Short mmCIF file of C-alpha atoms and ligand atoms in Angstrom, two decimals:
data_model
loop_
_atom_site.label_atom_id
_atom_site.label_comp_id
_atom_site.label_asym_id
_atom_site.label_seq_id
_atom_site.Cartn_x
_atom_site.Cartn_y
_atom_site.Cartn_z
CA UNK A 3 0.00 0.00 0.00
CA UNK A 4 1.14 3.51 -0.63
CA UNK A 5 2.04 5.86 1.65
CA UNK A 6 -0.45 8.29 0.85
CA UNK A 7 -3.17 5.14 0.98
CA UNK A 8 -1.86 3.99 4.36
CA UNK A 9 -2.39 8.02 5.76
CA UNK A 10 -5.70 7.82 4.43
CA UNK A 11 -7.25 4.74 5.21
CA UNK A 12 -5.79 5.75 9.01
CA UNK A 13 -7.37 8.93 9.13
CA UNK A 14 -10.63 7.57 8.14
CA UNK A 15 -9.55 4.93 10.96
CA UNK A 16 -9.99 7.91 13.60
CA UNK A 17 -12.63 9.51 11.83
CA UNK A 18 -14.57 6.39 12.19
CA UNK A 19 -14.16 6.29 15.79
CA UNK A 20 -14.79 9.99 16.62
CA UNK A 21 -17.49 11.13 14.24
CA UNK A 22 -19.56 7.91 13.21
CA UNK A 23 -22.08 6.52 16.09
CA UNK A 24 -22.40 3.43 15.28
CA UNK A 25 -25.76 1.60 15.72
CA UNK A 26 -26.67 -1.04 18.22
CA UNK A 27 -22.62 -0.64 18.95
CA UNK A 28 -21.22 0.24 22.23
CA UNK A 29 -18.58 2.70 20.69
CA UNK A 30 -15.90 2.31 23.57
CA UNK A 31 -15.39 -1.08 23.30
CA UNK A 32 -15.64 -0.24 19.36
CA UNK A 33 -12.68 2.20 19.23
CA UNK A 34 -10.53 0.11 21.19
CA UNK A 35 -10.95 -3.37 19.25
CA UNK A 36 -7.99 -4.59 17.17
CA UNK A 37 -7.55 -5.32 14.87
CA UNK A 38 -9.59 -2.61 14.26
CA UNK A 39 -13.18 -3.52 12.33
CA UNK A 40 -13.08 -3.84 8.26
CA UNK A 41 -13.94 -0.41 6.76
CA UNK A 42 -15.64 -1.13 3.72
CA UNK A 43 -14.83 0.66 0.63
CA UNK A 44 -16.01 -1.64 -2.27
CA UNK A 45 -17.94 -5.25 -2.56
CA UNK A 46 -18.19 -8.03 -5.49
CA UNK A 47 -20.13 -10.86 -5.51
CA UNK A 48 -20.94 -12.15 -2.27
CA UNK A 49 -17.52 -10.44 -0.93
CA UNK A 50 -17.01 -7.00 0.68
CA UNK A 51 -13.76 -5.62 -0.01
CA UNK A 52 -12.03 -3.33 2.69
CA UNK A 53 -9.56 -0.42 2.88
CA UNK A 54 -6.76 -2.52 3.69
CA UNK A 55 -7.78 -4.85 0.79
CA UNK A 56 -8.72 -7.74 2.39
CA UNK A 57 -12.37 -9.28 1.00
CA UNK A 58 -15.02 -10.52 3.60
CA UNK A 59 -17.55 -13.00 2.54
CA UNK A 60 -20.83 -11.31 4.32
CA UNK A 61 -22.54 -14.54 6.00
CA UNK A 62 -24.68 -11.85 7.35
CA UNK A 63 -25.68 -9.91 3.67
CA UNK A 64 -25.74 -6.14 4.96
CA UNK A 65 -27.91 -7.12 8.11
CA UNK A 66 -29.82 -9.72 6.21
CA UNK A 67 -31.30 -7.72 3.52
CA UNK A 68 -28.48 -8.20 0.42
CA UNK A 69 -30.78 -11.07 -0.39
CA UNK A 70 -29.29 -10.83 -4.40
CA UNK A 71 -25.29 -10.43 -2.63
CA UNK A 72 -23.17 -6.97 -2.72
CA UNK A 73 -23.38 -6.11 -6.22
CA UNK A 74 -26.65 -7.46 -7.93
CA UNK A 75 -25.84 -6.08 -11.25
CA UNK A 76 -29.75 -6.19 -12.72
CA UNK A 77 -30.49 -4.25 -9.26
CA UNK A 78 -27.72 -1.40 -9.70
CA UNK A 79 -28.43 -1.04 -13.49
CA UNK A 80 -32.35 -0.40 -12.81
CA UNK A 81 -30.97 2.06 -10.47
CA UNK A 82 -28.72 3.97 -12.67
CA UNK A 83 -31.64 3.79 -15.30
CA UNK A 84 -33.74 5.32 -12.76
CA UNK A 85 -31.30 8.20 -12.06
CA UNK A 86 -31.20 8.74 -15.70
CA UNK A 87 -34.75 9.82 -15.33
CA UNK A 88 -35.70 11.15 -11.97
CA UNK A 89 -34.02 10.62 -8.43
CA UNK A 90 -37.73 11.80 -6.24
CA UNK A 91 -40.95 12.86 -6.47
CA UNK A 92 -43.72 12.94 -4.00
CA UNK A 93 -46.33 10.40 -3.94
CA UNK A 94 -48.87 13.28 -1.76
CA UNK A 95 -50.97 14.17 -4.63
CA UNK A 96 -49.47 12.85 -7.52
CA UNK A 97 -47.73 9.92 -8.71
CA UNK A 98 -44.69 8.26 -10.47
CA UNK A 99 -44.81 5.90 -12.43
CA UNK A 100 -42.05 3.62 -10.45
CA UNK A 101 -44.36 3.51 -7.86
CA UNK A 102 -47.29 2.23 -9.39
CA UNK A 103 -45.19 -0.58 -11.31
CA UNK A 104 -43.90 -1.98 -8.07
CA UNK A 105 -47.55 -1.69 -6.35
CA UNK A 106 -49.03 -3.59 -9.02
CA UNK A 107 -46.14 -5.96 -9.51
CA UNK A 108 -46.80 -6.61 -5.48
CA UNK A 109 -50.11 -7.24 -5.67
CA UNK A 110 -49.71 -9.88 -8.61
CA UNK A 111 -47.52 -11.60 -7.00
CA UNK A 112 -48.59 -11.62 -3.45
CA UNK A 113 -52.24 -12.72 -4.66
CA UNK A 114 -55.56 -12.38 -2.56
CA UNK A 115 -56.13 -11.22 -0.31
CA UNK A 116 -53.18 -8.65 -0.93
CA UNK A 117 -54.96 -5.74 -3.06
CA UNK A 118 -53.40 -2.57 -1.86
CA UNK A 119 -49.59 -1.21 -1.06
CA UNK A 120 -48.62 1.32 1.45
CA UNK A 121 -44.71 2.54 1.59
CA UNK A 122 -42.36 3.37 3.82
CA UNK A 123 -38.60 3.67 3.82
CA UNK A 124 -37.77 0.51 6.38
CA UNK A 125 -39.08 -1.92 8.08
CA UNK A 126 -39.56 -0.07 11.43
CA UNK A 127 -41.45 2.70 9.78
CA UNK A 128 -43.70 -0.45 7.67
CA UNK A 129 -44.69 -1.89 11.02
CA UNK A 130 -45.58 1.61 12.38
CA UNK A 131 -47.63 2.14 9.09
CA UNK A 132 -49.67 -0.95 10.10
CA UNK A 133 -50.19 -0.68 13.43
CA UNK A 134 -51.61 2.97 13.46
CA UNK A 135 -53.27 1.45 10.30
CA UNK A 136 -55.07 -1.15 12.04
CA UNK A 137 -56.16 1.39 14.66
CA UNK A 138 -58.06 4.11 12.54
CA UNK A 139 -59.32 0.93 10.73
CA UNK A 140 -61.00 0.02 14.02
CA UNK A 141 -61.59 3.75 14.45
CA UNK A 142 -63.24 4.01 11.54
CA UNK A 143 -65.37 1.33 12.19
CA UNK A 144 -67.02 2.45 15.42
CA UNK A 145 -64.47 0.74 17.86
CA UNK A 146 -62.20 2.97 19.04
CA UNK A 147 -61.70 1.27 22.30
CA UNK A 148 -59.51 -1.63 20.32
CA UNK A 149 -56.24 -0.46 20.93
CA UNK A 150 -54.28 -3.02 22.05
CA UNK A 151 -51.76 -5.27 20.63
CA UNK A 152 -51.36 -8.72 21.02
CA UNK A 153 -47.79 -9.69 20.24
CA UNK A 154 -45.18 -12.32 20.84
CA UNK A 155 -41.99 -11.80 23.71
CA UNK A 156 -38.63 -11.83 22.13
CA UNK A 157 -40.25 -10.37 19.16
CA UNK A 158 -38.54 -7.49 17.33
CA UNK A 159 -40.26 -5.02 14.97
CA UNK A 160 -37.53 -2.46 14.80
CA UNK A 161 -36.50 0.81 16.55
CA UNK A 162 -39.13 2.98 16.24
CA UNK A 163 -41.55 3.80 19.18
CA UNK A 164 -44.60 1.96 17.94
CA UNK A 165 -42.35 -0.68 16.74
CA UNK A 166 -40.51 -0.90 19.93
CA UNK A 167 -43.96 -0.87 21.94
CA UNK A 168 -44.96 -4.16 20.18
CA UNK A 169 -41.39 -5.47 20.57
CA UNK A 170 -40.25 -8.18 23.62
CA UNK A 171 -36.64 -8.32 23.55
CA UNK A 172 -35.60 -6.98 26.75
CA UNK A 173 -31.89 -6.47 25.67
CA UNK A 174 -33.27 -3.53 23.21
CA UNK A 175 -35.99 -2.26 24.66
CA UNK A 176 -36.05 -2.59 28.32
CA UNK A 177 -34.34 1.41 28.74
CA UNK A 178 -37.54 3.19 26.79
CA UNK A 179 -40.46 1.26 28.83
CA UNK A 180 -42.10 4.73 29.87
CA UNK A 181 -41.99 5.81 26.32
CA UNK A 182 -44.25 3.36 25.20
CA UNK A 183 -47.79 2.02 24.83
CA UNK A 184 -48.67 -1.23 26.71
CA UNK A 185 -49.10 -4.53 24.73
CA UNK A 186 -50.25 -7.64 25.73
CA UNK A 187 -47.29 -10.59 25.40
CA UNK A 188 -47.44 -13.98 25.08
CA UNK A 189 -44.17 -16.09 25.23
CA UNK A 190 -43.29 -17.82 21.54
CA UNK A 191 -42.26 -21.29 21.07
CA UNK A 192 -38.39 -21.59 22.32
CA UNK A 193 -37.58 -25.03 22.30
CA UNK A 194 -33.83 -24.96 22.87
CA UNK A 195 -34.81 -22.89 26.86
CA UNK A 196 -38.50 -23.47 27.46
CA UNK A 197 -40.59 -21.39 28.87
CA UNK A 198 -43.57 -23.75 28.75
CA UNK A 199 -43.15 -27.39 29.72
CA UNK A 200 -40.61 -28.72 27.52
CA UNK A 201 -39.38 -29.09 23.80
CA UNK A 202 -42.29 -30.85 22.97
CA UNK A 203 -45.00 -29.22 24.55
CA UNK A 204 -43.82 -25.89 23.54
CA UNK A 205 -45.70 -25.41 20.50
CA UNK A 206 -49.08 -26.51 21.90
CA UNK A 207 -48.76 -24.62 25.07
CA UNK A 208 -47.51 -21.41 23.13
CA UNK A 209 -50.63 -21.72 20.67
CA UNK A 210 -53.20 -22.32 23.32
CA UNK A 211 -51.87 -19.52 25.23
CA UNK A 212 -52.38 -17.23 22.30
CA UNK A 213 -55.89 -18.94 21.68
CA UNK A 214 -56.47 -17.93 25.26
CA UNK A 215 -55.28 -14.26 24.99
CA UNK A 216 -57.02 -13.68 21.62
CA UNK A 217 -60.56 -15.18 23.36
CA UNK A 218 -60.33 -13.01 26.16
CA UNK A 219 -59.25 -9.60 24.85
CA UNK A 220 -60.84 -9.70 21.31
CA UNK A 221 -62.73 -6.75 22.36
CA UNK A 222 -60.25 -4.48 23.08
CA UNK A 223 -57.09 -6.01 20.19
CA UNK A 224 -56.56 -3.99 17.48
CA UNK A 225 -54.47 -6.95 15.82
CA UNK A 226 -51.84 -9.53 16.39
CA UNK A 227 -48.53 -8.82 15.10
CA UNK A 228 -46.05 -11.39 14.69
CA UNK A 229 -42.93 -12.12 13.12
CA UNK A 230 -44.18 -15.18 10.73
CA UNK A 231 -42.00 -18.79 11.33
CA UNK A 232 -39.20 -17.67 12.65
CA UNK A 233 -38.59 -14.66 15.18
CA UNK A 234 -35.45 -13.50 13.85
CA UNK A 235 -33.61 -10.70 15.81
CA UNK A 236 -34.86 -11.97 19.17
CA UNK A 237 -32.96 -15.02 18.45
CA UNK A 238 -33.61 -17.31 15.52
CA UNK A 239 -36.81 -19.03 17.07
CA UNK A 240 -38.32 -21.10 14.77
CA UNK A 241 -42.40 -22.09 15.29
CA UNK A 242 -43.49 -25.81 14.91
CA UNK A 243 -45.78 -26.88 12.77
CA UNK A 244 -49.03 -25.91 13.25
CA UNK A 245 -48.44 -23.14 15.21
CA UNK A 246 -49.18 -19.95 13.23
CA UNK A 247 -52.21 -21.75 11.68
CA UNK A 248 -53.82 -22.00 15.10
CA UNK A 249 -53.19 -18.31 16.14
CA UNK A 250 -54.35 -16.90 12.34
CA UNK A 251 -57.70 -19.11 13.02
CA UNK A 252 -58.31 -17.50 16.66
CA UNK A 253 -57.52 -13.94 15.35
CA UNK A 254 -60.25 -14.90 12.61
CA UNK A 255 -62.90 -16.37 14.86
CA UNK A 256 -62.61 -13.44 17.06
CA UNK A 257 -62.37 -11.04 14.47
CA UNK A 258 -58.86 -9.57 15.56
CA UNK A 259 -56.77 -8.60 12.23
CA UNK A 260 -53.21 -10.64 11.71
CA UNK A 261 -50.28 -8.09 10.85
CA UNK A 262 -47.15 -10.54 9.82
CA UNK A 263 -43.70 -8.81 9.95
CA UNK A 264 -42.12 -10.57 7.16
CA UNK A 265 -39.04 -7.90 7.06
CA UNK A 266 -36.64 -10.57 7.57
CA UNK A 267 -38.28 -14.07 6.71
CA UNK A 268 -39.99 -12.46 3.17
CA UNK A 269 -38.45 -11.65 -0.11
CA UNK A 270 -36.98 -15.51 -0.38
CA UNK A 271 -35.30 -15.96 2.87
CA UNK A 272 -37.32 -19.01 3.72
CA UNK A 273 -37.71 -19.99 0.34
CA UNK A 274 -40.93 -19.01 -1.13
CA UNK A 275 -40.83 -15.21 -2.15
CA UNK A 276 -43.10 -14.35 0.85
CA UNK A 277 -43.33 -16.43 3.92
CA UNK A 278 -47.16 -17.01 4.11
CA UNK A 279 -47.32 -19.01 0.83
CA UNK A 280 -45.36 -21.96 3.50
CA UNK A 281 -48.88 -21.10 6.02
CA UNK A 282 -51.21 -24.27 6.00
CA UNK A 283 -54.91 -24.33 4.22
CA UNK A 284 -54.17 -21.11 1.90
CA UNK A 285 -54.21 -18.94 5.08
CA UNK A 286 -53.27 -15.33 5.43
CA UNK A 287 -52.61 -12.46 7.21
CA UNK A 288 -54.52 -8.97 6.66
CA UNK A 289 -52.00 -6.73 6.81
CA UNK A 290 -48.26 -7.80 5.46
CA UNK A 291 -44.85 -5.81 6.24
CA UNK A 292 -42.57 -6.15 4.05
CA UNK A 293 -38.45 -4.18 3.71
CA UNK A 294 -35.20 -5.51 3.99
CA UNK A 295 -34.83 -7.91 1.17
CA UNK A 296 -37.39 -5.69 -0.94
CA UNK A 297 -34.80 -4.14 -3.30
CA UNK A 298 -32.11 -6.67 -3.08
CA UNK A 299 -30.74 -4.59 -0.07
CA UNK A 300 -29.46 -1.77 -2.42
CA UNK A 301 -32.03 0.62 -1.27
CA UNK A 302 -34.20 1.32 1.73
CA UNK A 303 -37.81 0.51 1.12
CA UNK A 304 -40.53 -1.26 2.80
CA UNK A 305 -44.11 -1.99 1.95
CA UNK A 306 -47.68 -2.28 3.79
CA UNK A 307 -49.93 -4.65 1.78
CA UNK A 308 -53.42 -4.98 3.07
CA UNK A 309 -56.89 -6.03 1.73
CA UNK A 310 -59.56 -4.06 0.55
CA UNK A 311 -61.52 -4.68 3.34
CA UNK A 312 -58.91 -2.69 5.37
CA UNK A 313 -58.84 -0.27 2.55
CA UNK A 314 -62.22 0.72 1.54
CA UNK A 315 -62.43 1.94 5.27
CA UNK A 316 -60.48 4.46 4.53
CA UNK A 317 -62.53 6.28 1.88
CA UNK A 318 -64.85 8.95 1.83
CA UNK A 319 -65.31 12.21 1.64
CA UNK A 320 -62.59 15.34 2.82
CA UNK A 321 -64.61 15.68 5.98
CA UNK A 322 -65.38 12.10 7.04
CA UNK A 323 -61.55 12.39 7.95
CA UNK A 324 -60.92 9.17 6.81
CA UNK A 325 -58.02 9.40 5.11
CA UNK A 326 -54.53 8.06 6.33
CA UNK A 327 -52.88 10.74 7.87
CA UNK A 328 -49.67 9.26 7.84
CA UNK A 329 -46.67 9.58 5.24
CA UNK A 330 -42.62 10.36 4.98
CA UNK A 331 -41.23 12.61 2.45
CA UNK A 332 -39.88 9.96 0.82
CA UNK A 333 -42.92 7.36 0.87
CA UNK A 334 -42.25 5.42 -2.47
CA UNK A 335 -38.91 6.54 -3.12
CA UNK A 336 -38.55 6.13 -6.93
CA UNK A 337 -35.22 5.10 -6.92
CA UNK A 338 -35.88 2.21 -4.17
CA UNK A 339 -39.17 1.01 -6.26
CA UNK A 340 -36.89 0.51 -9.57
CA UNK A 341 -34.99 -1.39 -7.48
CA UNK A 342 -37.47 -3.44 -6.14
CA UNK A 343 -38.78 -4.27 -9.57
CA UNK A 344 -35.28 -5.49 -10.69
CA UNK A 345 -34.50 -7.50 -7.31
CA UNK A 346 -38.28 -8.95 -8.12
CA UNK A 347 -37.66 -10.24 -11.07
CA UNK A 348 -34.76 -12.94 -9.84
CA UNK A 349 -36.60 -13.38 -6.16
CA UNK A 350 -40.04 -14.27 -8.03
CA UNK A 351 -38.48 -16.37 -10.68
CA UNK A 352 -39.28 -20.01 -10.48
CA UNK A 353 -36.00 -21.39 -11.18
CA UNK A 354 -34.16 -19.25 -8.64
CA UNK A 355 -36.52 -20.48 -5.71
CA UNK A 356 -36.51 -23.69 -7.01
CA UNK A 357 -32.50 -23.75 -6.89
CA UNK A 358 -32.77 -21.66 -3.09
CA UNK A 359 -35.22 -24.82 -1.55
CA UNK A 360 -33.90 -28.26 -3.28
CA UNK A 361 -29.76 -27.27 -3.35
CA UNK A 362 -28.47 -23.83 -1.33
CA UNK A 363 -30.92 -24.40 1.22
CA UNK A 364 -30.16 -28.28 2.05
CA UNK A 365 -26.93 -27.92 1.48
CA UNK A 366 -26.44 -24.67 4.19
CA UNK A 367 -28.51 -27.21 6.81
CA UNK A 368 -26.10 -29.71 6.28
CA UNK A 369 -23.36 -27.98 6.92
CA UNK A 370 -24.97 -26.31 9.84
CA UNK A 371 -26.09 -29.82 11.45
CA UNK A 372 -22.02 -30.45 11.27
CA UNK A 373 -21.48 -28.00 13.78
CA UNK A 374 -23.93 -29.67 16.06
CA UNK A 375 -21.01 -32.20 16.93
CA UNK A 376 -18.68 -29.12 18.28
CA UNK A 377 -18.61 -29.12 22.12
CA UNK A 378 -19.57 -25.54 22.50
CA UNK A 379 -22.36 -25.71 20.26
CA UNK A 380 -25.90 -26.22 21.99
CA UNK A 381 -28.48 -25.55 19.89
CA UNK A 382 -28.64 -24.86 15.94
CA UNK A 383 -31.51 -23.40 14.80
CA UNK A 384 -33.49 -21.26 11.95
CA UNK A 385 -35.87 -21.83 8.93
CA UNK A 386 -34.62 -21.56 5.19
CA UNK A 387 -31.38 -18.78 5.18
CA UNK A 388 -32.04 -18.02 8.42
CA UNK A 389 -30.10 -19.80 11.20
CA UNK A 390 -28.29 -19.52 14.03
CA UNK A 391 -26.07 -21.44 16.77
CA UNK A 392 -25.89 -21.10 20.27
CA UNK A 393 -22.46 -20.77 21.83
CA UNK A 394 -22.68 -22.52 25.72
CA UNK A 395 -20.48 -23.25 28.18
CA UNK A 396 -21.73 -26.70 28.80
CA UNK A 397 -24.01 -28.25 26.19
CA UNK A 398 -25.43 -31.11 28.43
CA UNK A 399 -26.72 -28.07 31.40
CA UNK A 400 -27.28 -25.58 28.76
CA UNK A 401 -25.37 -23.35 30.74
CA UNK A 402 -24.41 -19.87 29.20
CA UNK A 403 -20.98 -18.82 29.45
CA UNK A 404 -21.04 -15.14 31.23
CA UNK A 405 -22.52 -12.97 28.64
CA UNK A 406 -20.25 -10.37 29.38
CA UNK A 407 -17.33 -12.27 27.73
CA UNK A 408 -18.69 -11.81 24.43
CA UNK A 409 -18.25 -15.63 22.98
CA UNK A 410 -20.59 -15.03 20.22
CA UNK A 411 -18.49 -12.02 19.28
CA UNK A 412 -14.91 -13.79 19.99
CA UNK A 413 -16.56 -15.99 17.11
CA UNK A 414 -17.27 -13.15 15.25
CA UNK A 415 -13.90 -11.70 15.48
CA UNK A 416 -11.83 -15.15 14.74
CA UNK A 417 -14.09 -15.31 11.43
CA UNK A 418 -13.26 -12.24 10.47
CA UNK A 419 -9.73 -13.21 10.60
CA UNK A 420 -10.59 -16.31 8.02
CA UNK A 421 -11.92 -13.59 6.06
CA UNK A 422 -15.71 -13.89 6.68
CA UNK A 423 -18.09 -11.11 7.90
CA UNK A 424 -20.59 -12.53 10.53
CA UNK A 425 -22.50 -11.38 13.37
CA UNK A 426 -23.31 -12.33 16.65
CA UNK A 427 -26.51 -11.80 19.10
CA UNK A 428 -25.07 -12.34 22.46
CA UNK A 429 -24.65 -15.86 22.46
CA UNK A 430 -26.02 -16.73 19.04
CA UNK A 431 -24.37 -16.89 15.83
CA UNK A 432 -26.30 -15.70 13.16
CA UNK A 433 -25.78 -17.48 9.73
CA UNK A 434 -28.17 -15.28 7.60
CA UNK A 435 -25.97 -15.66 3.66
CA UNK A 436 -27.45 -13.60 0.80
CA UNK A 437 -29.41 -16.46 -1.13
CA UNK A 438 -26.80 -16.16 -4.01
CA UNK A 439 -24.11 -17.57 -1.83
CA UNK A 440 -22.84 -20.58 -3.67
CA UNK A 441 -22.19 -24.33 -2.63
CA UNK A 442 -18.58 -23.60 -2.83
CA UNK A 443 -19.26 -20.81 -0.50
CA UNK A 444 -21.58 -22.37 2.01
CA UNK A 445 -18.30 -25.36 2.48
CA UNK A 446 -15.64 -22.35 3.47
CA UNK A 447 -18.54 -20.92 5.73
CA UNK A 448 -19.08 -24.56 7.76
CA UNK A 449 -14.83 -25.12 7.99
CA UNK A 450 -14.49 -21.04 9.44
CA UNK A 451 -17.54 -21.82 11.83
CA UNK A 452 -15.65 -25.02 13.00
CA UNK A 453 -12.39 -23.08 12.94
CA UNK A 454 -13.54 -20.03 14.75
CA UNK A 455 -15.89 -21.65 17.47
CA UNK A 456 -12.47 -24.08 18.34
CA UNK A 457 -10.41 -20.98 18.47
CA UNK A 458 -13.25 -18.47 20.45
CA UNK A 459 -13.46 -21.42 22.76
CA UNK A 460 -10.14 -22.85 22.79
CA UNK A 461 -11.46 -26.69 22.09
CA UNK A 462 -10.91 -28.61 19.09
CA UNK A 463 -11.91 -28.02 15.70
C1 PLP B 24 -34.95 -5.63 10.66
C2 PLP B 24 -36.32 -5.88 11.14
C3 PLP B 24 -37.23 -4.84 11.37
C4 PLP B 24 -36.83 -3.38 11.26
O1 PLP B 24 -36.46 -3.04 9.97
P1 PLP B 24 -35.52 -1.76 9.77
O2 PLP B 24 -35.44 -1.62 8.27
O3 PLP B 24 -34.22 -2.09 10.41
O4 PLP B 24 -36.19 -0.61 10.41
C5 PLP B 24 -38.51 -5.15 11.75
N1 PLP B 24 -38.88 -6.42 11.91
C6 PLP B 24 -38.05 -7.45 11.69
C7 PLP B 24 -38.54 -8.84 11.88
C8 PLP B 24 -36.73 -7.21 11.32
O5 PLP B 24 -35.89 -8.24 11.13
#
């Protein structure tokens, strides 16, 4: 490296550590780690390339939402095609025609009941769309008095207030409790550390309590949100079989609208473009949240899809006040919805899914179920490309190692090393891969997991 590139990369080395607030990062411990964390000035493939030259392979695709890897050429070209036209224009008033492609692209492919498409810019803002949506729905309607939310613990619907509100993760939200409106909780399936009677009970104690909680609050719910499958952020918990069927059929005989956050599990991640096509009996949701994956990850954007029944509540005339007083400047950002349309194409196409669910997807569980043999791994868990591992002290007690140590992140950090980008949750290792990842790639993933676990925990690999 030159001298001139060695004086810059360190002076955006301090920079980093001075001006840039990281998020979800506790900056002290940030500025003092060394090696010092990859600063990211270009990407190919499924690789990020940093200042110093080395390349990362991003298990963890830009916080799970490069669903198409780093550089999805189609993606970046619609973009620059985009720019060639217009970068913004409002959607209060008037229209673009971006917009209205990707809306009516959504609604093909999402099929009944999905007739209408709200934006937003991510997911946290999508799930506050819906649940204030939900509410002047009920408004509307006569029932103002339905105001609660039913929701799952460990749940995350991102950062915003309402968002947070319906949230359970303790870790995240615990500090803004006054801040927010009450929901009712129920606990979710967690078979690996039960909070019902045991693995096997789990899911039919965690769908009658649900069952129980929609019966006797119907009256007052304004929906049930829940993160469909498998709660991601609040640490990879799948749902058995079964399970989200029951709670959609309680919401419906008690007439209690189903909001699914699919931010994370949609857009392919579990195989099937959205997650409810995998829901039992052609059941759905009402109201569907969708970002993340949505452009390929190149772009922020999320979506609200919702039925017309929801909709046609909403309309009437300027003084029936029904409209949706709710909006960001850049609702339906034009350059996000071309890329939507171009990450569509490949995440819809039927050869693409069909190569994600009978090859990368078996072949990523079989590498993971490997790692199951490693002393320090209890638990391995997830749904399509989403998984995760538990680091423990003792995998026949279950016992944590002191979360203060930071095993999932000494993992983290002796990956990095082998030259692969991951992240850890506490504890849990997150293997979330873009869904282009090859087989070839998948193989160097399972040896740096066994490499980096041995190291992080000085066993074996
Ligand atoms: C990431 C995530 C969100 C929040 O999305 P942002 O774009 O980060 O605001 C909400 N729900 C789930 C399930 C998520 O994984």
């Amino acid at each position: 490296m030159s001298e001139t590139s060695t004086k810059k990369n360190d002076s955006l080395r301090v920079q980093d550590a001075s001006a840039l607030w990281h998020p979800f990062t506790q900056m002290a411990e940030y500025a003092r780690e060394t090696p010092a964390p990859p600063i990211i000035t270009g990407a190919e493939g499924n690789w990020l390339i940093a200042n110093d030259g080395q390349k990362y392979l991003d298990a963890n695709c830009g916080y799970w939402c490069l669903a198409l890897g780093c550089r999805p050429d189609a993606v970046e070209r619609a973009v620059k095609d985009q720019l060639d036209r217009f970068a913004h224009s409002t959607l209060l008033g008037i229209s673009h025609e971006p917009a209205i492609r990707l809306a009516a692209r959504l609604v093909e492919l999402a099929g009944d009941p999905f007739k209408h498409v709200f934006f937003a810019d991510s997911g946290s803002e999508a799930v506050e769309a819906a649940l204030k949506m939900v509410y002047q729905f009920h408004v509307h309607g006569g029932q103002p008095e339905r105001s609660d939310f039913l929701a799952l613990g460990d749940s995350y619907h991102g950062d915003t207030l309402g968002a947070v509100s319906v949230g359970g993760v303790d870790l995240f939200h615990a500090a803004f409790k006054p801040l927010l409106f009450p929901t009712r909780r129920v606990a979710p399936p967690r078979c690996y550390r039960c909070a019902w009677r045991g693995e096997h009970a789990c899911g039919e104690d965690a769908a009658a309590a649900m069952e129980n909680a929609l019966a006797e609050h119907a009256k007052t719910l304004a929906a049930v949100v829940i993160e469909p499958f498998v709660l991601g952020p609040g640490g990879v918990l799948q749902q058995p079989k079964g399970y989200l069927e029951r709670v959609i059929r309680a919401a419906r005989q008690h007439n209690v609208p189903v909001i699914f956050d699919e931010v994370a599990v949609g857009m392919g991640r579990l195989g099937t473009l959205f997650a409810f096509e995998q829901l039992a009996d052609g059941l759905r949701p009402d109201v569907l949240c969708l970002a993340k994956g949505l452009t390929g990850g190149v772009l922020p954007l999320s979506a609200v899809m919702t039925t017309s029944k929801v909709y046609e509540r909403f309309l009437g005339t300027i003084e029936q006040r029904r409209t949706f007083f709710h909006g960001h400047t850049f609702t339906g950002s034009a350059l996000g919805c071309a890329a939507a349309l171009a990450a569509l194409d490949t995440l819809s196409d039927a050869k693409f899914q069909k190569e994600l669910r009978e090859t990368k997807i078996p072949a990523l569980w079989k590498m993971l179920g490997k790692l199951c043999d490693l002393p320090h791994v209890g638990d391995v868990r997830g749904r399509g490309m989403m998984a995760a591992f538990e680091v423990v002290k003792d995998t026949s007690t279950r016992e944590d190692y002191p979360w203060h140590l930071r095993y999932g992140h000494r993992v983290v950090l002796a990956a990095r090393k082998r030259n692969v980008n991951l992240r850890a949750i506490g504890d849990l290792v997150l293997c979330v891969p873009p869904l282009t990842i090859t087989l070839e790639e998948i193989e160097l993933l399972g040896r740096v997991y066994r490499e980096s676990i041995a190291e992080a925990t000085g066993e074996k690999a």
